Amino acid sequence: MSKRSKYDLDSIPQDPPYLQPGALVEIQPPEFGYESPWHTATIVQRATPISSNRFVVRFTHLFQDQKTGNRPLRMISLGDIRPHPPPQRPRKFENGDHADAYHNNSWWDGEIVQELMNGNYLFRFTSDYQWPKYVEFEVNQLRLHRTWFHGHWIPPLEASEIAVEEVQREEEPTKKTMEMEEYNERALVEVANDEDGPNRAWYAAIIVTPVGNKRYLIQYTTMRTDDNRGFFGKVMDTLHIRPRPPDIEVPDQFVMLDQVDAFYKGGWWKGVIIKVLSDDSKYHVYLATHEEMEFKHSELRLHQDWIDGKWTKPSPGVHL
């Protein structure tokens, strides 16, 4: 009886559609640990020897060469690969739901903490390596957490959850939409919080990534987390984001009624000089919050307004 060839067709595994070349999958790189998020990749081919159950993949966002822009091929074991779930309709989440959030081009495990007044959700990351721990997400950035087990999703994907792709007519952008600023990743900006009211402060931040609908994930550069291990992050729309103001020459000494921004509690607050102190290096500033405070010269800058996409200086004689 002749020996069976190691290349006998009967011994070659018949891979399911999601493992065929060109298929879109999700990968959990083993070097990142069990708390790693799931990253999108495409199958290039099954690796040899076939018995190794490994596949050659190319990530769609991960491991990009900064000089060439290329992404190298990686060898990944079958146990670290799962299908890419089909697009899903936005769903209503409940507090405590086990969910995934799309953050920094990958899907992170976590929990729904609370539905917010604006319809977004406060999400808590499971991973101890992700900071900040709590981030606000839109509903279309979230999905119910599922595990791929023996060829099935647990819990199973219901037909009613799967989104039907529709071709939508591109509407002519409104003037307001056209005027909204767009920002690139790593852009230096300033952001304002609604909770500060109409006389809000502007805080230095950096654009992490766009998240759609004129909204961006930003990271503050002056506001640290409570444990001082990193900086707070937040999803904000373009109505609350503006470019960093240009550097303009600061006078050696401010004078009465100069409009300034005062640096206080990590942000820049609008105010006006109401008293120059005797040592010429400190000032009393009347803030737009109707508070009077003392500031050093180094804590002040000349006020500039961001109007219609341009930085302008206040008109003389216009004060708070």
Short mmCIF file of C-alpha atoms in Angstrom, two decimals:
data_model
loop_
_atom_site.label_atom_id
_atom_site.label_comp_id
_atom_site.label_asym_id
_atom_site.label_seq_id
_atom_site.Cartn_x
_atom_site.Cartn_y
_atom_site.Cartn_z
CA MET A 1 0.00 0.00 0.00
CA SER A 2 1.54 3.29 -1.10
CA LYS A 3 2.12 6.06 1.37
CA ARG A 4 -0.26 8.99 1.26
CA SER A 5 1.36 12.18 -0.06
CA LYS A 6 1.60 15.02 2.42
CA TYR A 7 0.14 17.18 -0.33
CA ASP A 8 -2.87 14.92 -0.86
CA LEU A 9 -5.88 17.17 -1.54
CA ASP A 10 -7.89 15.36 1.12
CA SER A 11 -5.43 16.54 3.77
CA ILE A 12 -5.64 20.23 2.81
CA PRO A 13 -8.14 22.07 5.01
CA GLN A 14 -11.03 23.71 3.19
CA ASP A 15 -11.02 27.20 4.61
CA PRO A 16 -14.33 29.01 5.19
CA PRO A 17 -15.08 32.14 3.14
CA TYR A 18 -13.81 34.53 5.80
CA LEU A 19 -10.31 32.98 5.54
CA GLN A 20 -10.07 33.19 1.78
CA PRO A 21 -7.55 35.62 0.20
CA GLY A 22 -8.92 39.16 0.15
CA ALA A 23 -11.43 38.57 2.95
CA LEU A 24 -11.78 41.26 5.60
CA VAL A 25 -11.15 39.96 9.13
CA GLU A 26 -10.41 41.16 12.66
CA ILE A 27 -7.11 40.34 14.36
CA GLN A 28 -6.06 40.42 18.00
CA PRO A 29 -2.23 40.55 17.84
CA PRO A 30 -0.88 38.17 20.50
CA GLU A 31 2.00 40.47 21.45
CA PHE A 32 -0.51 43.03 22.75
CA GLY A 33 -1.98 40.64 25.33
CA TYR A 34 -5.49 39.45 25.99
CA GLU A 35 -6.74 43.01 26.58
CA SER A 36 -5.73 44.03 23.05
CA PRO A 37 -8.43 45.56 20.84
CA TRP A 38 -9.49 43.92 17.58
CA HIS A 39 -7.85 45.39 14.46
CA THR A 40 -9.07 45.17 10.88
CA ALA A 41 -6.93 43.27 8.36
CA THR A 42 -7.22 41.38 5.07
CA ILE A 43 -6.27 37.78 4.42
CA VAL A 44 -3.40 37.46 1.92
CA GLN A 45 -2.97 33.67 1.90
CA ARG A 46 -2.68 30.58 4.08
CA ALA A 47 0.86 30.16 5.33
CA THR A 48 2.99 27.04 4.86
CA PRO A 49 3.27 24.49 6.20
CA ILE A 50 -0.49 24.14 6.02
CA SER A 51 -0.58 22.22 9.30
CA SER A 52 0.60 25.33 11.18
CA ASN A 53 -2.87 26.91 10.87
CA ARG A 54 -1.36 30.32 10.29
CA PHE A 55 -2.30 32.98 7.77
CA VAL A 56 -0.47 35.83 6.10
CA VAL A 57 -2.42 39.06 6.69
CA ARG A 58 -2.02 42.77 6.09
CA PHE A 59 -3.50 45.17 8.64
CA THR A 60 -5.56 48.07 7.31
CA HIS A 61 -4.42 50.58 9.97
CA LEU A 62 -1.83 48.92 12.21
CA PHE A 63 1.96 48.69 11.70
CA GLN A 64 2.22 51.38 9.05
CA ASP A 65 5.76 52.33 8.04
CA GLN A 66 6.03 56.04 8.76
CA LYS A 67 8.49 56.63 5.92
CA THR A 68 6.90 54.64 3.09
CA GLY A 69 3.28 54.45 4.21
CA ASN A 70 3.31 50.70 3.52
CA ARG A 71 2.06 48.02 5.89
CA PRO A 72 4.12 44.83 6.06
CA LEU A 73 2.74 41.30 5.87
CA ARG A 74 2.27 39.54 9.20
CA MET A 75 1.94 35.87 10.13
CA ILE A 76 -1.05 35.32 12.45
CA SER A 77 -2.36 32.10 14.04
CA LEU A 78 -5.91 31.04 13.31
CA GLY A 79 -6.86 31.46 16.99
CA ASP A 80 -6.17 35.22 16.72
CA ILE A 81 -8.38 35.70 13.65
CA ARG A 82 -12.14 36.07 13.41
CA PRO A 83 -14.53 37.27 10.70
CA HIS A 84 -15.27 40.95 10.35
CA PRO A 85 -18.87 41.35 11.59
CA PRO A 86 -21.32 42.71 9.00
CA PRO A 87 -22.37 46.37 9.33
CA GLN A 88 -24.95 46.69 12.08
CA ARG A 89 -27.80 49.11 12.64
CA PRO A 90 -27.40 51.60 15.50
CA ARG A 91 -29.04 50.14 18.59
CA LYS A 92 -30.32 51.31 21.92
CA PHE A 93 -27.91 50.42 24.72
CA GLU A 94 -28.67 49.94 28.37
CA ASN A 95 -26.44 50.90 31.28
CA GLY A 96 -24.10 47.99 31.99
CA ASP A 97 -24.25 46.50 28.46
CA HIS A 98 -21.05 44.71 27.43
CA ALA A 99 -20.02 46.57 24.26
CA ASP A 100 -17.15 47.41 21.90
CA ALA A 101 -16.16 50.98 21.03
CA TYR A 102 -14.38 52.04 17.84
CA HIS A 103 -11.40 54.02 19.10
CA ASN A 104 -8.08 54.76 17.39
CA ASN A 105 -8.98 52.59 14.38
CA SER A 106 -9.77 49.46 16.40
CA TRP A 107 -12.54 47.90 18.50
CA TRP A 108 -12.05 48.02 22.29
CA ASP A 109 -13.85 45.94 24.89
CA GLY A 110 -15.77 47.77 27.60
CA GLU A 111 -19.06 48.65 29.21
CA ILE A 112 -21.84 51.19 28.68
CA VAL A 113 -21.87 53.40 31.77
CA GLN A 114 -24.62 55.88 30.96
CA GLU A 115 -26.69 57.31 28.13
CA LEU A 116 -26.05 61.05 27.95
CA MET A 117 -28.54 63.85 27.30
CA ASN A 118 -27.22 64.35 23.74
CA GLY A 119 -27.91 60.72 22.79
CA ASN A 120 -24.27 59.64 23.09
CA TYR A 121 -23.00 57.09 25.58
CA LEU A 122 -20.33 57.21 28.28
CA PHE A 123 -18.12 54.15 27.80
CA ARG A 124 -15.67 52.55 30.24
CA PHE A 125 -12.71 50.65 28.75
CA THR A 126 -11.90 47.23 30.19
CA SER A 127 -8.20 47.45 29.37
CA ASP A 128 -5.96 48.97 32.03
CA TYR A 129 -3.67 50.19 29.23
CA GLN A 130 -6.30 52.52 27.74
CA TRP A 131 -6.39 56.07 29.14
CA PRO A 132 -8.54 57.95 29.70
CA LYS A 133 -10.68 55.18 31.16
CA TYR A 134 -14.00 56.87 30.31
CA VAL A 135 -14.79 58.32 26.87
CA GLU A 136 -17.98 59.60 25.24
CA PHE A 137 -19.01 57.82 22.01
CA GLU A 138 -21.78 58.21 19.47
CA VAL A 139 -24.09 55.25 19.00
CA ASN A 140 -22.63 54.49 15.55
CA GLN A 141 -19.21 54.01 17.18
CA LEU A 142 -20.52 51.24 19.41
CA ARG A 143 -21.57 47.63 18.93
CA LEU A 144 -22.73 44.87 21.23
CA HIS A 145 -19.77 42.76 22.35
CA ARG A 146 -19.63 39.31 20.77
CA THR A 147 -17.29 36.33 20.90
CA TRP A 148 -16.42 34.18 17.87
CA PHE A 149 -16.64 30.56 19.06
CA HIS A 150 -16.47 27.45 16.83
CA GLY A 151 -17.75 29.28 13.76
CA HIS A 152 -20.57 31.19 15.48
CA TRP A 153 -21.09 34.59 17.08
CA ILE A 154 -22.10 34.54 20.75
CA PRO A 155 -24.60 36.08 21.24
CA PRO A 156 -25.80 35.36 17.70
CA LEU A 157 -26.28 38.14 15.17
CA GLU A 158 -29.98 38.61 14.46
CA ALA A 159 -31.10 39.53 10.94
CA SER A 160 -32.80 42.65 12.31
CA GLU A 161 -29.41 43.95 13.55
CA ILE A 162 -27.65 43.82 10.20
CA ALA A 163 -27.66 47.14 8.39
CA VAL A 164 -28.99 47.35 4.86
CA GLU A 165 -26.55 49.34 2.75
CA GLU A 166 -28.35 52.09 0.89
CA VAL A 167 -27.06 54.54 -1.69
CA GLN A 168 -27.88 57.95 -0.34
CA ARG A 169 -28.15 61.05 -2.48
CA GLU A 170 -25.37 63.52 -1.78
CA GLU A 171 -27.06 66.74 -0.77
CA GLU A 172 -25.56 70.10 -1.56
CA PRO A 173 -23.74 71.23 1.58
CA THR A 174 -25.31 74.12 3.43
CA LYS A 175 -23.38 77.31 4.04
CA LYS A 176 -23.02 76.39 7.71
CA THR A 177 -21.54 72.99 6.84
CA MET A 178 -19.15 74.53 4.34
CA GLU A 179 -17.93 77.01 6.91
CA MET A 180 -17.12 74.34 9.49
CA GLU A 181 -13.44 73.74 9.94
CA GLU A 182 -11.93 70.34 9.23
CA TYR A 183 -8.92 69.12 11.17
CA ASN A 184 -6.21 66.59 10.48
CA GLU A 185 -4.92 64.07 12.98
CA ARG A 186 -2.32 65.58 15.37
CA ALA A 187 -3.54 69.12 14.62
CA LEU A 188 -3.06 71.55 17.52
CA VAL A 189 -6.36 73.10 18.55
CA GLU A 190 -8.26 74.69 21.41
CA VAL A 191 -11.57 73.30 22.67
CA ALA A 192 -14.39 74.68 24.83
CA ASN A 193 -16.79 72.91 27.17
CA ASP A 194 -20.53 73.61 27.25
CA GLU A 195 -20.56 73.24 31.02
CA ASP A 196 -18.49 76.43 31.31
CA GLY A 197 -21.42 78.43 29.92
CA PRO A 198 -21.33 81.28 27.39
CA ASN A 199 -18.19 82.75 28.95
CA ARG A 200 -16.35 79.46 28.59
CA ALA A 201 -12.63 78.92 28.61
CA TRP A 202 -10.58 77.48 25.75
CA TYR A 203 -8.24 74.57 26.50
CA ALA A 204 -5.21 73.46 24.50
CA ALA A 205 -5.72 70.05 22.88
CA ILE A 206 -4.63 67.85 20.01
CA ILE A 207 -6.80 66.07 17.41
CA VAL A 208 -6.49 62.31 17.87
CA THR A 209 -8.79 61.16 15.06
CA PRO A 210 -12.03 62.15 13.29
CA VAL A 211 -15.06 60.09 14.31
CA GLY A 212 -17.57 61.31 11.72
CA ASN A 213 -20.33 63.93 11.51
CA LYS A 214 -17.89 66.81 12.07
CA ARG A 215 -16.84 65.30 15.38
CA TYR A 216 -13.36 64.50 16.60
CA LEU A 217 -11.72 62.63 19.41
CA ILE A 218 -9.43 65.15 21.12
CA GLN A 219 -6.91 64.87 23.91
CA TYR A 220 -6.29 67.77 26.26
CA THR A 221 -2.66 68.82 26.69
CA THR A 222 -3.12 70.75 29.97
CA MET A 223 -5.77 68.69 31.80
CA ARG A 224 -4.43 65.48 33.32
CA THR A 225 -6.35 62.50 34.69
CA ASP A 226 -6.93 62.24 38.43
CA ASP A 227 -4.12 59.72 38.84
CA ASN A 228 -1.77 61.94 36.79
CA ARG A 229 -0.96 59.07 34.40
CA GLY A 230 -2.17 60.79 31.26
CA PHE A 231 -4.39 63.47 29.75
CA PHE A 232 -8.17 63.49 29.42
CA GLY A 233 -9.75 62.69 26.06
CA LYS A 234 -13.20 63.57 24.75
CA VAL A 235 -15.31 63.49 21.59
CA MET A 236 -16.25 67.03 20.50
CA ASP A 237 -17.90 68.67 17.50
CA THR A 238 -16.48 71.49 15.41
CA LEU A 239 -18.66 74.05 17.18
CA HIS A 240 -16.45 73.52 20.21
CA ILE A 241 -13.11 73.32 18.41
CA ARG A 242 -10.98 76.04 16.90
CA PRO A 243 -7.34 76.24 15.68
CA ARG A 244 -4.67 77.40 18.08
CA PRO A 245 -4.46 81.21 17.84
CA PRO A 246 -1.36 82.52 16.08
CA ASP A 247 1.52 83.76 18.16
CA ILE A 248 1.45 87.54 18.30
CA GLU A 249 3.85 89.81 20.12
CA VAL A 250 2.93 90.30 23.75
CA PRO A 251 3.64 93.84 25.03
CA ASP A 252 6.24 94.31 27.72
CA GLN A 253 3.47 95.76 29.82
CA PHE A 254 -0.31 95.56 29.48
CA VAL A 255 -2.32 98.75 30.00
CA MET A 256 -5.75 99.55 31.35
CA LEU A 257 -8.64 98.08 29.33
CA ASP A 258 -6.43 95.76 27.26
CA GLN A 259 -8.49 92.72 26.26
CA VAL A 260 -6.62 89.58 27.27
CA ASP A 261 -6.95 85.85 27.86
CA ALA A 262 -5.91 84.71 31.33
CA PHE A 263 -4.55 81.22 31.94
CA TYR A 264 -6.45 79.67 34.85
CA LYS A 265 -7.18 76.03 35.77
CA GLY A 266 -5.68 74.78 32.52
CA GLY A 267 -7.68 77.04 30.19
CA TRP A 268 -7.67 80.52 28.67
CA TRP A 269 -10.43 82.80 30.03
CA LYS A 270 -11.45 86.07 28.36
CA GLY A 271 -10.97 89.21 30.44
CA VAL A 272 -9.96 92.86 30.51
CA ILE A 273 -7.19 94.63 32.43
CA ILE A 274 -8.75 96.85 35.12
CA LYS A 275 -5.68 97.62 37.23
CA VAL A 276 -1.92 97.60 36.69
CA LEU A 277 -0.14 96.83 39.94
CA SER A 278 2.86 98.81 41.12
CA ASP A 279 5.51 96.22 40.22
CA ASP A 280 4.32 96.24 36.57
CA SER A 281 4.37 92.44 36.41
CA LYS A 282 0.95 91.72 37.90
CA TYR A 283 -2.53 92.82 36.93
CA HIS A 284 -6.09 92.74 38.11
CA VAL A 285 -8.25 91.18 35.39
CA TYR A 286 -12.01 91.31 35.22
CA LEU A 287 -13.03 88.00 33.66
CA ALA A 288 -16.05 87.38 31.46
CA THR A 289 -17.33 85.19 34.31
CA HIS A 290 -17.73 88.45 36.30
CA GLU A 291 -14.87 87.57 38.62
CA GLU A 292 -11.89 89.78 39.41
CA MET A 293 -8.57 87.98 39.79
CA GLU A 294 -4.88 88.77 39.91
CA PHE A 295 -2.55 87.38 37.22
CA LYS A 296 1.14 87.54 36.41
CA HIS A 297 2.30 88.94 33.07
CA SER A 298 3.32 85.43 31.96
CA GLU A 299 -0.24 84.17 32.55
CA LEU A 300 -1.77 86.58 30.04
CA ARG A 301 -1.99 86.86 26.27
CA LEU A 302 -3.70 89.35 23.99
CA HIS A 303 -7.24 88.27 23.19
CA GLN A 304 -8.11 87.23 19.62
CA ASP A 305 -11.49 86.23 18.18
CA TRP A 306 -12.06 83.32 15.75
CA ILE A 307 -14.71 84.66 13.34
CA ASP A 308 -15.70 83.17 9.97
CA GLY A 309 -12.55 81.09 9.81
CA LYS A 310 -10.17 83.95 10.57
CA TRP A 311 -8.38 85.28 13.64
CA THR A 312 -9.15 88.94 14.37
CA LYS A 313 -8.20 91.37 17.12
CA PRO A 314 -11.06 93.00 19.08
CA SER A 315 -12.09 96.46 17.95
CA PRO A 316 -10.72 99.30 20.12
CA GLY A 317 -13.11 100.41 22.80
CA VAL A 318 -15.04 97.11 22.87
CA HIS A 319 -14.86 95.61 26.37
CA LEU A 320 -16.68 93.15 28.57
#
